[in-house]
mmCIF file with all atom_site columns, C-alpha atoms and ligand atoms in Angstrom:
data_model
loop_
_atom_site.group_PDB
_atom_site.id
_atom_site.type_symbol
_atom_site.label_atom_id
_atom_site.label_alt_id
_atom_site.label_comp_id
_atom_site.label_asym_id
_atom_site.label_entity_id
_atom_site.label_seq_id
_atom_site.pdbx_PDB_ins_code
_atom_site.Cartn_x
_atom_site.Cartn_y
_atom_site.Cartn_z
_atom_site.occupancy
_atom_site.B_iso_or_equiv
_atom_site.pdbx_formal_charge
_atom_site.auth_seq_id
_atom_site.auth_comp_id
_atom_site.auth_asym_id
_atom_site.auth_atom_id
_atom_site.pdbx_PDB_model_num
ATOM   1   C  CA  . UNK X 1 1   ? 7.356   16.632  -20.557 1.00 61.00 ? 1   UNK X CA  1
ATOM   2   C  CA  . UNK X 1 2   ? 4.382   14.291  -21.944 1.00 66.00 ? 2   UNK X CA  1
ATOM   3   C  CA  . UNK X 1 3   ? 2.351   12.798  -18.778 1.00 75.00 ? 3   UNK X CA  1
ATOM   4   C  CA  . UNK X 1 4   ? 2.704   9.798   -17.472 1.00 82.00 ? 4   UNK X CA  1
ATOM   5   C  CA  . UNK X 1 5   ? -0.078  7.310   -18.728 1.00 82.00 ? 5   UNK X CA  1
ATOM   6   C  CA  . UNK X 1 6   ? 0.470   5.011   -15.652 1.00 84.00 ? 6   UNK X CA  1
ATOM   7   C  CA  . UNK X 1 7   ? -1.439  7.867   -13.293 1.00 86.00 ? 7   UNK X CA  1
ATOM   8   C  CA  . UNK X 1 8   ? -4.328  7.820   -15.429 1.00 84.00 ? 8   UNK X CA  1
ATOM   9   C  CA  . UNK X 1 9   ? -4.913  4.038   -15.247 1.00 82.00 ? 9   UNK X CA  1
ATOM   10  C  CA  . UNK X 1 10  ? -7.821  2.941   -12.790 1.00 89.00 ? 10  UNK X CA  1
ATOM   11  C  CA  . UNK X 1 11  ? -5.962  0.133   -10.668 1.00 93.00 ? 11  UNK X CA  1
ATOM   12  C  CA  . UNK X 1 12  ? -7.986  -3.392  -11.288 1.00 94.00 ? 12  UNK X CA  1
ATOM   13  C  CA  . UNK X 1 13  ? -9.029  -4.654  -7.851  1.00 97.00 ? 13  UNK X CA  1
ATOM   14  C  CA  . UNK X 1 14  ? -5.808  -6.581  -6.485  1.00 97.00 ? 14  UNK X CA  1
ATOM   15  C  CA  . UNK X 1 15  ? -6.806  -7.422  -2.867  1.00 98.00 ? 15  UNK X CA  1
ATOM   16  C  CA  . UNK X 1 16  ? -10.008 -6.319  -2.069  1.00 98.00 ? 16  UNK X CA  1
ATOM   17  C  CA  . UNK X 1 17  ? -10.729 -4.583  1.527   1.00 98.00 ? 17  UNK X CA  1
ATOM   18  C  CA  . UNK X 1 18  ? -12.711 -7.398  2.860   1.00 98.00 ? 18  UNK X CA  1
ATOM   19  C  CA  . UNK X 1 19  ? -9.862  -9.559  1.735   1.00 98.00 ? 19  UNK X CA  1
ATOM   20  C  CA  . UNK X 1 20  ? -7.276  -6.989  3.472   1.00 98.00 ? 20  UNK X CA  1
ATOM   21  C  CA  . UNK X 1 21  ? -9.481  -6.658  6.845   1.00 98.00 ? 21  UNK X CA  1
ATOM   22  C  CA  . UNK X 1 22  ? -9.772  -10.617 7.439   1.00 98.00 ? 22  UNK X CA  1
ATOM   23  C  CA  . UNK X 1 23  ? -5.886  -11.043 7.011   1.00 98.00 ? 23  UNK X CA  1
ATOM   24  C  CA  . UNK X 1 24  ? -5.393  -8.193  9.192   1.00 98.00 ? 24  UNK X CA  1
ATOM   25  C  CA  . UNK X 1 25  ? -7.088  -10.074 12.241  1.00 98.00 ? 25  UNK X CA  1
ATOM   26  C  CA  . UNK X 1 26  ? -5.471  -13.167 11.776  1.00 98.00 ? 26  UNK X CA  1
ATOM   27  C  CA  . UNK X 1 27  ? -1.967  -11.375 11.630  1.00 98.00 ? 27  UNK X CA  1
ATOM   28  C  CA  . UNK X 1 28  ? -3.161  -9.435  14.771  1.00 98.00 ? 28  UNK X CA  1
ATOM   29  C  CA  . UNK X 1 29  ? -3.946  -13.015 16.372  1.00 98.00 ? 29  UNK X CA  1
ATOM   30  C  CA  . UNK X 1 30  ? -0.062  -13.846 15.550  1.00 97.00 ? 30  UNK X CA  1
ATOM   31  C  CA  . UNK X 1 31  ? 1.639   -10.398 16.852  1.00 98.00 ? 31  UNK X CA  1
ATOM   32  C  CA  . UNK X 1 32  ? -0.862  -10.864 20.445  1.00 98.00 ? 32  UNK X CA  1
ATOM   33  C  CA  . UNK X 1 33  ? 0.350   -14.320 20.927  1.00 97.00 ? 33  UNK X CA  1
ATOM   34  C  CA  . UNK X 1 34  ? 4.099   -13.596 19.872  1.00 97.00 ? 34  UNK X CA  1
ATOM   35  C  CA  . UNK X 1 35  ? 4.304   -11.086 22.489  1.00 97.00 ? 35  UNK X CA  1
ATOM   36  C  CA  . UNK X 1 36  ? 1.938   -12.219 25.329  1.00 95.00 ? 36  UNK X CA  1
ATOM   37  C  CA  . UNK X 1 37  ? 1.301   -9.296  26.747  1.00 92.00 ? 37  UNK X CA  1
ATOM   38  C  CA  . UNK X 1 38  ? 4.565   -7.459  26.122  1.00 97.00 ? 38  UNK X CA  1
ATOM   39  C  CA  . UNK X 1 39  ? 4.733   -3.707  25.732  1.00 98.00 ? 39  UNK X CA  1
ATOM   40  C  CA  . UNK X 1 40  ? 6.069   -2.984  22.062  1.00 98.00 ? 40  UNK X CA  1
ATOM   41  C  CA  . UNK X 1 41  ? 7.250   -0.019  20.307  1.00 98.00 ? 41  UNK X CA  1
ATOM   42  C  CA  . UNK X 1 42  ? 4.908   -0.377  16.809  1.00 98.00 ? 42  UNK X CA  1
ATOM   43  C  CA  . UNK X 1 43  ? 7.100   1.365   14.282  1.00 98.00 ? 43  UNK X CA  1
ATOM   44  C  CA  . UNK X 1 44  ? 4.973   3.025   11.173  1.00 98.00 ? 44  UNK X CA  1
ATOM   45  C  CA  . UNK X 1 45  ? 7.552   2.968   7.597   1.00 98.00 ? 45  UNK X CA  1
ATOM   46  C  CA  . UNK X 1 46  ? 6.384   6.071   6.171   1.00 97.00 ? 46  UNK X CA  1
ATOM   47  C  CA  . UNK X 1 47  ? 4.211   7.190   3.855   1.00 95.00 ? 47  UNK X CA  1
ATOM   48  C  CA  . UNK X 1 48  ? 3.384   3.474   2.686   1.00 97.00 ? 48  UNK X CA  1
ATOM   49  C  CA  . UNK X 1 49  ? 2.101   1.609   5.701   1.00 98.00 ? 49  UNK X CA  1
ATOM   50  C  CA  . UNK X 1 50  ? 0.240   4.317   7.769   1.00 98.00 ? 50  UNK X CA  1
ATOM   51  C  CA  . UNK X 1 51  ? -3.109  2.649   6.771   1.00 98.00 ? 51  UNK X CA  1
ATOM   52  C  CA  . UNK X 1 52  ? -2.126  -0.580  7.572   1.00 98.00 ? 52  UNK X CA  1
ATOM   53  C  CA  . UNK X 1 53  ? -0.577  0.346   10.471  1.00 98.00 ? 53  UNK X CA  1
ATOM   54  C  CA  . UNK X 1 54  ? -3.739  2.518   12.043  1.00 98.00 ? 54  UNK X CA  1
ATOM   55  C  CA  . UNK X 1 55  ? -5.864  -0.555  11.144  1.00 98.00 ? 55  UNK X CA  1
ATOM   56  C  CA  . UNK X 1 56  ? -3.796  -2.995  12.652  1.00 98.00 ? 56  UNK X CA  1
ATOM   57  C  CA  . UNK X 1 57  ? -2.728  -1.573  15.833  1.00 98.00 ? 57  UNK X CA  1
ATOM   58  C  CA  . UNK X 1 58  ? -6.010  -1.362  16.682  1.00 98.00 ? 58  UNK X CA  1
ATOM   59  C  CA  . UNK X 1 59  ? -6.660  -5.358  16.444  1.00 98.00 ? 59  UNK X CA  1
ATOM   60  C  CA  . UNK X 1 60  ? -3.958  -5.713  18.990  1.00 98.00 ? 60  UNK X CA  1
ATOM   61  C  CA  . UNK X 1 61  ? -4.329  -6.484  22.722  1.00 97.00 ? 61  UNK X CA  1
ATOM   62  C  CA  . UNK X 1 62  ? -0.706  -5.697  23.905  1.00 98.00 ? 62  UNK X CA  1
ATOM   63  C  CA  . UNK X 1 63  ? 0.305   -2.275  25.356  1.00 98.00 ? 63  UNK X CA  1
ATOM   64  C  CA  . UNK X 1 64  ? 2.097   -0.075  22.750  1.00 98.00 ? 64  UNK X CA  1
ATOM   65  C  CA  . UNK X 1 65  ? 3.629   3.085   21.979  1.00 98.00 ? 65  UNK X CA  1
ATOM   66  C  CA  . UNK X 1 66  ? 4.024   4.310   17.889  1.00 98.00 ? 66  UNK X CA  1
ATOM   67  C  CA  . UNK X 1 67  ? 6.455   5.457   16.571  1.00 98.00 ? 67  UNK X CA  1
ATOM   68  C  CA  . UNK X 1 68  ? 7.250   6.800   12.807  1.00 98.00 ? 68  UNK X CA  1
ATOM   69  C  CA  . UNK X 1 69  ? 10.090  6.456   10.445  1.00 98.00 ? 69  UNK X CA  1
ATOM   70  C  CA  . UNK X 1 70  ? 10.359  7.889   6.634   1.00 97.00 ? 70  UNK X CA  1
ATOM   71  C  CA  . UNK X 1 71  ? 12.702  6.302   4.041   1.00 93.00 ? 71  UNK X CA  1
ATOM   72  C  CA  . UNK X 1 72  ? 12.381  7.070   0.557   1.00 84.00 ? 72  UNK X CA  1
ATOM   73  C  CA  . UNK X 1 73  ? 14.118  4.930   -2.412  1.00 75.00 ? 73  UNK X CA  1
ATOM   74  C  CA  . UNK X 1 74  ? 11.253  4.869   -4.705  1.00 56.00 ? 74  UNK X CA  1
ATOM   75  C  CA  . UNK X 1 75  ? 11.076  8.401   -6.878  1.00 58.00 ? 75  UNK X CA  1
ATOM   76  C  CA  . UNK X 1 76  ? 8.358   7.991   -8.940  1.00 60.00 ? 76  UNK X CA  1
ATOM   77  C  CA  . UNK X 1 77  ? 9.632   4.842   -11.087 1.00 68.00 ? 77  UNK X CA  1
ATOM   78  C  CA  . UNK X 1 78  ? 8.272   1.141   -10.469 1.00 70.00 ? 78  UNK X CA  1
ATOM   79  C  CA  . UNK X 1 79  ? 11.415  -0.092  -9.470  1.00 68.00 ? 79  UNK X CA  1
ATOM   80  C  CA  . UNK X 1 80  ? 13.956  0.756   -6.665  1.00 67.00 ? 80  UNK X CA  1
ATOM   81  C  CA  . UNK X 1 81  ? 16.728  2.865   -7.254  1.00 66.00 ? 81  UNK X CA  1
ATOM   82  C  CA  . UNK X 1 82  ? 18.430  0.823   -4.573  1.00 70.00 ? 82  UNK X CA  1
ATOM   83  C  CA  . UNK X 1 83  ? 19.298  3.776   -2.837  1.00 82.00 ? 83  UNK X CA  1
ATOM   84  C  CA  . UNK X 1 84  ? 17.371  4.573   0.439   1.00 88.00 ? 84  UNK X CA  1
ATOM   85  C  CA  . UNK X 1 85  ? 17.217  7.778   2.631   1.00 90.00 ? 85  UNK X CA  1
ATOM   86  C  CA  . UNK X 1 86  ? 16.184  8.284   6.028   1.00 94.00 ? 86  UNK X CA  1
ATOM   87  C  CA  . UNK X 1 87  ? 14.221  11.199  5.966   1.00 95.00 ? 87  UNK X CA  1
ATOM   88  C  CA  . UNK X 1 88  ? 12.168  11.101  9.578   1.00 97.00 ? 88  UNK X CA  1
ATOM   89  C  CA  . UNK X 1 89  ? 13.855  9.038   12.348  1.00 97.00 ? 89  UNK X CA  1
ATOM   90  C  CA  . UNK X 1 90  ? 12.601  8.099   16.040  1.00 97.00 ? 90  UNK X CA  1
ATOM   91  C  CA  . UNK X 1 91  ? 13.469  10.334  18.825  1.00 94.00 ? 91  UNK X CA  1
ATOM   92  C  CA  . UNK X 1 92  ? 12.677  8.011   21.394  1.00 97.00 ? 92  UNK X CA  1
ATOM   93  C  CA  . UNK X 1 93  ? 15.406  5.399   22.947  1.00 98.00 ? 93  UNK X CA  1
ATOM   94  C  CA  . UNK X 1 94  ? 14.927  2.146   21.753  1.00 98.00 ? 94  UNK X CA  1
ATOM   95  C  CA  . UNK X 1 95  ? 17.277  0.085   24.157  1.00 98.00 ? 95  UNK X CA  1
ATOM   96  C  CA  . UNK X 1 96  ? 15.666  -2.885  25.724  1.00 98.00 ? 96  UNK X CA  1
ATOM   97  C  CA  . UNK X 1 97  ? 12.676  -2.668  24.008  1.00 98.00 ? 97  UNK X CA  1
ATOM   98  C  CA  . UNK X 1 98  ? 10.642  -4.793  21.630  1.00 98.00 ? 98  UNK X CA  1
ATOM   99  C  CA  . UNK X 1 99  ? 10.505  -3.316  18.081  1.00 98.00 ? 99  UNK X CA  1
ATOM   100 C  CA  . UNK X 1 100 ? 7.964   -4.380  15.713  1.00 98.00 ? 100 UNK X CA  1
ATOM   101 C  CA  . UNK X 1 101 ? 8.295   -2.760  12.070  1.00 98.00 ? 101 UNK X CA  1
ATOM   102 C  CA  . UNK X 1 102 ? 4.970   -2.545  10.326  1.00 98.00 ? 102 UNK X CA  1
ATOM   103 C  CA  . UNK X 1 103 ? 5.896   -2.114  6.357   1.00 98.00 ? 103 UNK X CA  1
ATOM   104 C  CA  . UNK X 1 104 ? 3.281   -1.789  3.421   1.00 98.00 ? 104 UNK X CA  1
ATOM   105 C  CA  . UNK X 1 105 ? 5.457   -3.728  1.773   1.00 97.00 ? 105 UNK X CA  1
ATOM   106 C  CA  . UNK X 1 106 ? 8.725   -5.838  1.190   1.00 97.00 ? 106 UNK X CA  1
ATOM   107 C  CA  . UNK X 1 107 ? 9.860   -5.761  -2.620  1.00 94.00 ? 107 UNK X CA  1
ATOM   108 C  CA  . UNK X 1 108 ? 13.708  -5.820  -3.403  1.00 93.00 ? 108 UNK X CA  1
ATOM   109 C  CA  . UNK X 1 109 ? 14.418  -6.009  0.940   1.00 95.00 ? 109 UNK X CA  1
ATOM   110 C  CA  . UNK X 1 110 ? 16.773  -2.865  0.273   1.00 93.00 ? 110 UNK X CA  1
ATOM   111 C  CA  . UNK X 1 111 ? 14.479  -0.860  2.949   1.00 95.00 ? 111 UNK X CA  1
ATOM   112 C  CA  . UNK X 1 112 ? 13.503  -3.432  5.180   1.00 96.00 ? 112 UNK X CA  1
ATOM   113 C  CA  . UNK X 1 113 ? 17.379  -4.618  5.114   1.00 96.00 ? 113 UNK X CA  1
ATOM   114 C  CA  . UNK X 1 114 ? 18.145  -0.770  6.167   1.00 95.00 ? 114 UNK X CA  1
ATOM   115 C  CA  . UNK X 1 115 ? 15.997  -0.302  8.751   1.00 97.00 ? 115 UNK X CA  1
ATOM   116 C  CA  . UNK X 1 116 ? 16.918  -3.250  10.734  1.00 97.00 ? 116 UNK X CA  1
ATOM   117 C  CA  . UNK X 1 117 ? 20.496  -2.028  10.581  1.00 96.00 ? 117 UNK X CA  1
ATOM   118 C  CA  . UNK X 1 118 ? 19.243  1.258   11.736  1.00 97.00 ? 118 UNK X CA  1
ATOM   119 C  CA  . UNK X 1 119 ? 17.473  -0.110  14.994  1.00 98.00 ? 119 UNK X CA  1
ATOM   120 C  CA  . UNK X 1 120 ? 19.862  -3.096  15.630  1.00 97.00 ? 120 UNK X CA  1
ATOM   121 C  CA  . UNK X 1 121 ? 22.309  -0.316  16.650  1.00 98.00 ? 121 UNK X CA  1
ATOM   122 C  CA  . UNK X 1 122 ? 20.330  1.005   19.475  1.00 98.00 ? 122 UNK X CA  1
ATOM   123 C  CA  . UNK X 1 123 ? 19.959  -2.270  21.233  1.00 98.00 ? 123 UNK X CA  1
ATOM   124 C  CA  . UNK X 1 124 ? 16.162  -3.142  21.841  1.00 98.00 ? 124 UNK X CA  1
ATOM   125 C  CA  . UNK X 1 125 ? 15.600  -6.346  23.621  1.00 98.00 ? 125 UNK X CA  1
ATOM   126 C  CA  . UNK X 1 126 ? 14.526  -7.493  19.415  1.00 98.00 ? 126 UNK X CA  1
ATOM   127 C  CA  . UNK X 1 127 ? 13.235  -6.513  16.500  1.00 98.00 ? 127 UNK X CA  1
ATOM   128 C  CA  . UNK X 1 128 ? 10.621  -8.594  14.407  1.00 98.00 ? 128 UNK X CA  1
ATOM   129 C  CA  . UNK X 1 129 ? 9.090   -7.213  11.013  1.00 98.00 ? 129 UNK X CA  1
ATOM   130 C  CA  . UNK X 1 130 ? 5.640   -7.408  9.714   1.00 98.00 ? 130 UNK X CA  1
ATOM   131 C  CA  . UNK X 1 131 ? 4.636   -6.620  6.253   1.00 98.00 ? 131 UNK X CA  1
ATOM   132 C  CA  . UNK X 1 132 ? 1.317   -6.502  4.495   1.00 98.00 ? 132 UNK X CA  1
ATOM   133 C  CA  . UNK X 1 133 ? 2.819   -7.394  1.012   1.00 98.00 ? 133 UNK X CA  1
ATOM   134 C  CA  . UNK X 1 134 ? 6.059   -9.518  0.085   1.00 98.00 ? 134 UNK X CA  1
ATOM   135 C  CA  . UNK X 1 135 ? 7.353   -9.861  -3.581  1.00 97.00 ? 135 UNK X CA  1
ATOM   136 C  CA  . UNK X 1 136 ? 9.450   -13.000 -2.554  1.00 95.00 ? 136 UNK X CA  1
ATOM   137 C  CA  . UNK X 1 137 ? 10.759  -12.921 -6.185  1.00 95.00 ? 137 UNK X CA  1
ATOM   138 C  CA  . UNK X 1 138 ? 12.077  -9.201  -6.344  1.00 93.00 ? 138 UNK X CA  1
ATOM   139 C  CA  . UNK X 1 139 ? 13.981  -10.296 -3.068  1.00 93.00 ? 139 UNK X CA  1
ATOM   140 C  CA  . UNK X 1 140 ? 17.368  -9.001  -3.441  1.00 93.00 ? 140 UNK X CA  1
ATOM   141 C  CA  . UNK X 1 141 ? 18.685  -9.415  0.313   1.00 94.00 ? 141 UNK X CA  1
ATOM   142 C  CA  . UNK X 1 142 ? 18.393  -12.274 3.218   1.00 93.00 ? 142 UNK X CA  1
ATOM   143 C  CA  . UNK X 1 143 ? 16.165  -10.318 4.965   1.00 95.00 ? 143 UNK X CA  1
ATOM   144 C  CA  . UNK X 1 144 ? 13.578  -12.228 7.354   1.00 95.00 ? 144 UNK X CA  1
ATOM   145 C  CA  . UNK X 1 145 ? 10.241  -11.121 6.956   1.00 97.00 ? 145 UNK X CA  1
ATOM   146 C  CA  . UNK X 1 146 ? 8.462   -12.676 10.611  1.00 97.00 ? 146 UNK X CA  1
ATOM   147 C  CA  . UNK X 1 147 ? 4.880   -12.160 9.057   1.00 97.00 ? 147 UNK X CA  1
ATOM   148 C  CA  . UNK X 1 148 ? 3.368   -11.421 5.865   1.00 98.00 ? 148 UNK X CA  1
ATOM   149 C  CA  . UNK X 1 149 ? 0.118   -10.338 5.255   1.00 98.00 ? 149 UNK X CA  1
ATOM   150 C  CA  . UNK X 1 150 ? 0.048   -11.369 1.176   1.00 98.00 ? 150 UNK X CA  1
ATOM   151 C  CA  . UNK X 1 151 ? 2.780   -13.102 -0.863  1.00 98.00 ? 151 UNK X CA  1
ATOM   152 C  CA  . UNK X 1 152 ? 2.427   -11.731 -4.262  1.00 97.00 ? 152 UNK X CA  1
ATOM   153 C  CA  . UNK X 1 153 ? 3.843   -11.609 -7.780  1.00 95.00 ? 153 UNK X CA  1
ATOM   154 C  CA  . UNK X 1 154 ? 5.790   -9.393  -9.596  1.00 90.00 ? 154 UNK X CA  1
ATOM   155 C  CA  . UNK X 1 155 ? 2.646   -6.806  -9.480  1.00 92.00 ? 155 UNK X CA  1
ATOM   156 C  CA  . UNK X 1 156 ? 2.782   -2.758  -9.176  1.00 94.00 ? 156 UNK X CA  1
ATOM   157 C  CA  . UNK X 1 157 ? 0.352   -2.711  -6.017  1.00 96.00 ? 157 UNK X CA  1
ATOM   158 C  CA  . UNK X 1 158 ? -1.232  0.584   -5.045  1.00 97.00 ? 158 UNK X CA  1
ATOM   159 C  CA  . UNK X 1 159 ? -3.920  1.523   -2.950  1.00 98.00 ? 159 UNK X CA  1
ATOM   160 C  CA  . UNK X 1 160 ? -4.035  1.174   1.067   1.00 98.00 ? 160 UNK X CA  1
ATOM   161 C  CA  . UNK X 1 161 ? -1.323  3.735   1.630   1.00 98.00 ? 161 UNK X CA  1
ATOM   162 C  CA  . UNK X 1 162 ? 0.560   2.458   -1.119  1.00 97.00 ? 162 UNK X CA  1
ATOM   163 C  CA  . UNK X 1 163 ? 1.161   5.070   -3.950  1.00 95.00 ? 163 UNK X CA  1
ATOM   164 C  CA  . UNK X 1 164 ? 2.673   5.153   -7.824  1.00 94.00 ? 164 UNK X CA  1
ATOM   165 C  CA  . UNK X 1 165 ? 3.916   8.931   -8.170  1.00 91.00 ? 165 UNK X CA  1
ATOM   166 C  CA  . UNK X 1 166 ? 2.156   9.922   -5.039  1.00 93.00 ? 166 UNK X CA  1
ATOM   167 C  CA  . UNK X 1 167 ? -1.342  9.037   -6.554  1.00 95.00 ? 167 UNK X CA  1
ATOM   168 C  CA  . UNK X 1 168 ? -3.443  5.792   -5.647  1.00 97.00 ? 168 UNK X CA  1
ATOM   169 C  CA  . UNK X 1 169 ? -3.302  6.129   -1.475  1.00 98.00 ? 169 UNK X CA  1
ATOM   170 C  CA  . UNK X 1 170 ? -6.751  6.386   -0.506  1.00 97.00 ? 170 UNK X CA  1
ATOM   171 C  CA  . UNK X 1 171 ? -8.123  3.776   -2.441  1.00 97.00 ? 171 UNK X CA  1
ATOM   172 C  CA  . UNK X 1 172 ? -9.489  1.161   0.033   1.00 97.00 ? 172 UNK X CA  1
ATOM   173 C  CA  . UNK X 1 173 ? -8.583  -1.817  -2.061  1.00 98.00 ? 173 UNK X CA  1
ATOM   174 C  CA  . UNK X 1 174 ? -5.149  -2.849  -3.194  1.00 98.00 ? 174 UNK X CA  1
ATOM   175 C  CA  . UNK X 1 175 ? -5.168  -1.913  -7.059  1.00 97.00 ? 175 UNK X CA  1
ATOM   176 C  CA  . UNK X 1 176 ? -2.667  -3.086  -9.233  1.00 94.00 ? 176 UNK X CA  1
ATOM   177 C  CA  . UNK X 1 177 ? -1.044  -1.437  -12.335 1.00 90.00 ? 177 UNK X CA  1
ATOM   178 C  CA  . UNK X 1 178 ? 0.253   -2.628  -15.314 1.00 79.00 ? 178 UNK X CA  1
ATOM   179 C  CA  . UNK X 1 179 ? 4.087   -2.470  -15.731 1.00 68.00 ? 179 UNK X CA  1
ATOM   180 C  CA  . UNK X 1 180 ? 5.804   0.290   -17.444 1.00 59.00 ? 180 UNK X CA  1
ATOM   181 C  CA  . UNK X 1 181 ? 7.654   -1.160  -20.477 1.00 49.00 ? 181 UNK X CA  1
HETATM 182 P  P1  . LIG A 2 .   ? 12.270  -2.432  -1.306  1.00 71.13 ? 201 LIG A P1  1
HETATM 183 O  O1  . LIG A 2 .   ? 13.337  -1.600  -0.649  1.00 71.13 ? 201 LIG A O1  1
HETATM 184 O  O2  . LIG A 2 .   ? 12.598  -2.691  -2.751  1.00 71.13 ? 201 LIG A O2  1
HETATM 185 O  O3  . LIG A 2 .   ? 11.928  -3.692  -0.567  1.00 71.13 ? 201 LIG A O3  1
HETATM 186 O  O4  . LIG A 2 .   ? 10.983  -1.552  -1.408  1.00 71.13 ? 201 LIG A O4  1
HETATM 187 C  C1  . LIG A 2 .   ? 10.299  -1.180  -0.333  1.00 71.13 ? 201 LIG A C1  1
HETATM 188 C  C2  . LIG A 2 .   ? 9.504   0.082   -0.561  1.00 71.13 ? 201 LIG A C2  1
HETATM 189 O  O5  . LIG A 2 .   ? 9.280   0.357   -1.956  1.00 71.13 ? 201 LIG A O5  1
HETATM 190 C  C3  . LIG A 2 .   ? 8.149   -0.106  0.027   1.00 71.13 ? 201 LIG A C3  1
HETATM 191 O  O6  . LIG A 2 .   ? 8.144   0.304   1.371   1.00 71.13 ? 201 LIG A O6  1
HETATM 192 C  C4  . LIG A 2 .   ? 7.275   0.730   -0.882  1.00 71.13 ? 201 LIG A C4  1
HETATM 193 O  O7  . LIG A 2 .   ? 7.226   2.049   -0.414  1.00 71.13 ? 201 LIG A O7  1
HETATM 194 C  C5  . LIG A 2 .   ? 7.955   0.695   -2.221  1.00 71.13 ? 201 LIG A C5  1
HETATM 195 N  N1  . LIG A 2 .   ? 7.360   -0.341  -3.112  1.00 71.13 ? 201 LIG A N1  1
HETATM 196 C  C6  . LIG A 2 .   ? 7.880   -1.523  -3.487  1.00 71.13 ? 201 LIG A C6  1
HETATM 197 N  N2  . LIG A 2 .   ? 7.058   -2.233  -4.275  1.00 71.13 ? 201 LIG A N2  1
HETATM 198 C  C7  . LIG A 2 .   ? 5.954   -1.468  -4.390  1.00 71.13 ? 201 LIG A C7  1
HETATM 199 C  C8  . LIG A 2 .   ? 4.687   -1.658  -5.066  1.00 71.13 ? 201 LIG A C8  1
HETATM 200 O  O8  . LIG A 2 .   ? 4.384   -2.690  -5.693  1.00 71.13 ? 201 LIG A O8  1
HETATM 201 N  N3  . LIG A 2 .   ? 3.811   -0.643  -4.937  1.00 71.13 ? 201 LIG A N3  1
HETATM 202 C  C9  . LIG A 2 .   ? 4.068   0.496   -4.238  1.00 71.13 ? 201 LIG A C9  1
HETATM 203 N  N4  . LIG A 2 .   ? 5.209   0.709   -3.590  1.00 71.13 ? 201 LIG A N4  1
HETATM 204 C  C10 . LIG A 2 .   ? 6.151   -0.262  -3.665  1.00 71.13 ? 201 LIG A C10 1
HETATM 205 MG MG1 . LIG A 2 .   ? 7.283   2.007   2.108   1.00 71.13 ? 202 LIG A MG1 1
#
């Protein structure tokens, strides 16, 4: 099989980290005053958002416990095969707790739409979502995002915890790739 050109690109600077670490305080500002003091259960959407979500938890000032959830959907294409798999779940109860879902990003809502299902069934006191990046274009499902980092375009982002293939995590900036064709 001939490699994939994509994984030898060198992501153009998207969202750079200073950019990334001043939006992350002023969503921090809007989770600490949305919960006023309130214990949470911070929920980590695996692999994507575990950079965002160890910067981020610790910009907030409410008492929290974290907890980590895989899905897959992606394979190694640019676009979702619409079919997502749990592939880590939470052993901890949930009921009468507040949930807050920390997501690198919200693209066709297939995920996000599936993991709210998921925790609305073990009865926490609520759920509320908060996602770095939203493609409100690609939006495929009514899904309610509560807060949002970045809107953005119809861009590959990687970088941050978010991958293409696997490759691009550790870059501190949000890179973005050209589309396959
Ligand atoms: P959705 O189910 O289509 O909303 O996609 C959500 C998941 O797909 C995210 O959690 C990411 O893991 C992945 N994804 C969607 N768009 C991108 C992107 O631009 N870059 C990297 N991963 C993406
Ligand atoms: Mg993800």
């Amino acid at each position: 099989m001939m490699e994939d050109p994509t994984l030898n690109q060198k992501p153009k600077v998207f969202i750079p980290e200073i950019k990334i670490q001043a939006r992350l305080i002023e969503l921090a500002q809007e989770i600490n005053q949305a919960y006023q003091g309130k214990p949470i259960v911070a929920i980590c959407i695996l692999k994507g958002s575990f950079i965002f979500f160890s910067d981020i938890i610790r910009l907030l000032d409410i008492p929290l416990t974290c907890e980590f959830l895989a899905l897959s959907s992606y394979g190694s294409k640019m676009v979702s095969s619409g079919e997502v798999k749990l592939t880590l779940d939470i052993n901890e109860p949930l009921e009468g707790k507040h949930v807050l879902i920390f997501e690198d990003i919200v693209d066709s809502g297939l995920t996000l739409t599936y993991i709210m299902n998921l925790l609305q069934a073990r009865k926490p006191a609520s759920v509320r979502s908060c996602s770095l990046l939203f493609k409100p274009e690609s939006l495929k499902t009514d899904v309610h995002v509560d807060s949002v980092g970045f809107k953005i375009g119809k861009e590959f982002g990687v970088g941050y915890g978010l991958d293409y293939a696997g490759k691009f995590r550790g870059l501190p900036y949000i890179g973005c790739l050209e589309h396959e064709h």
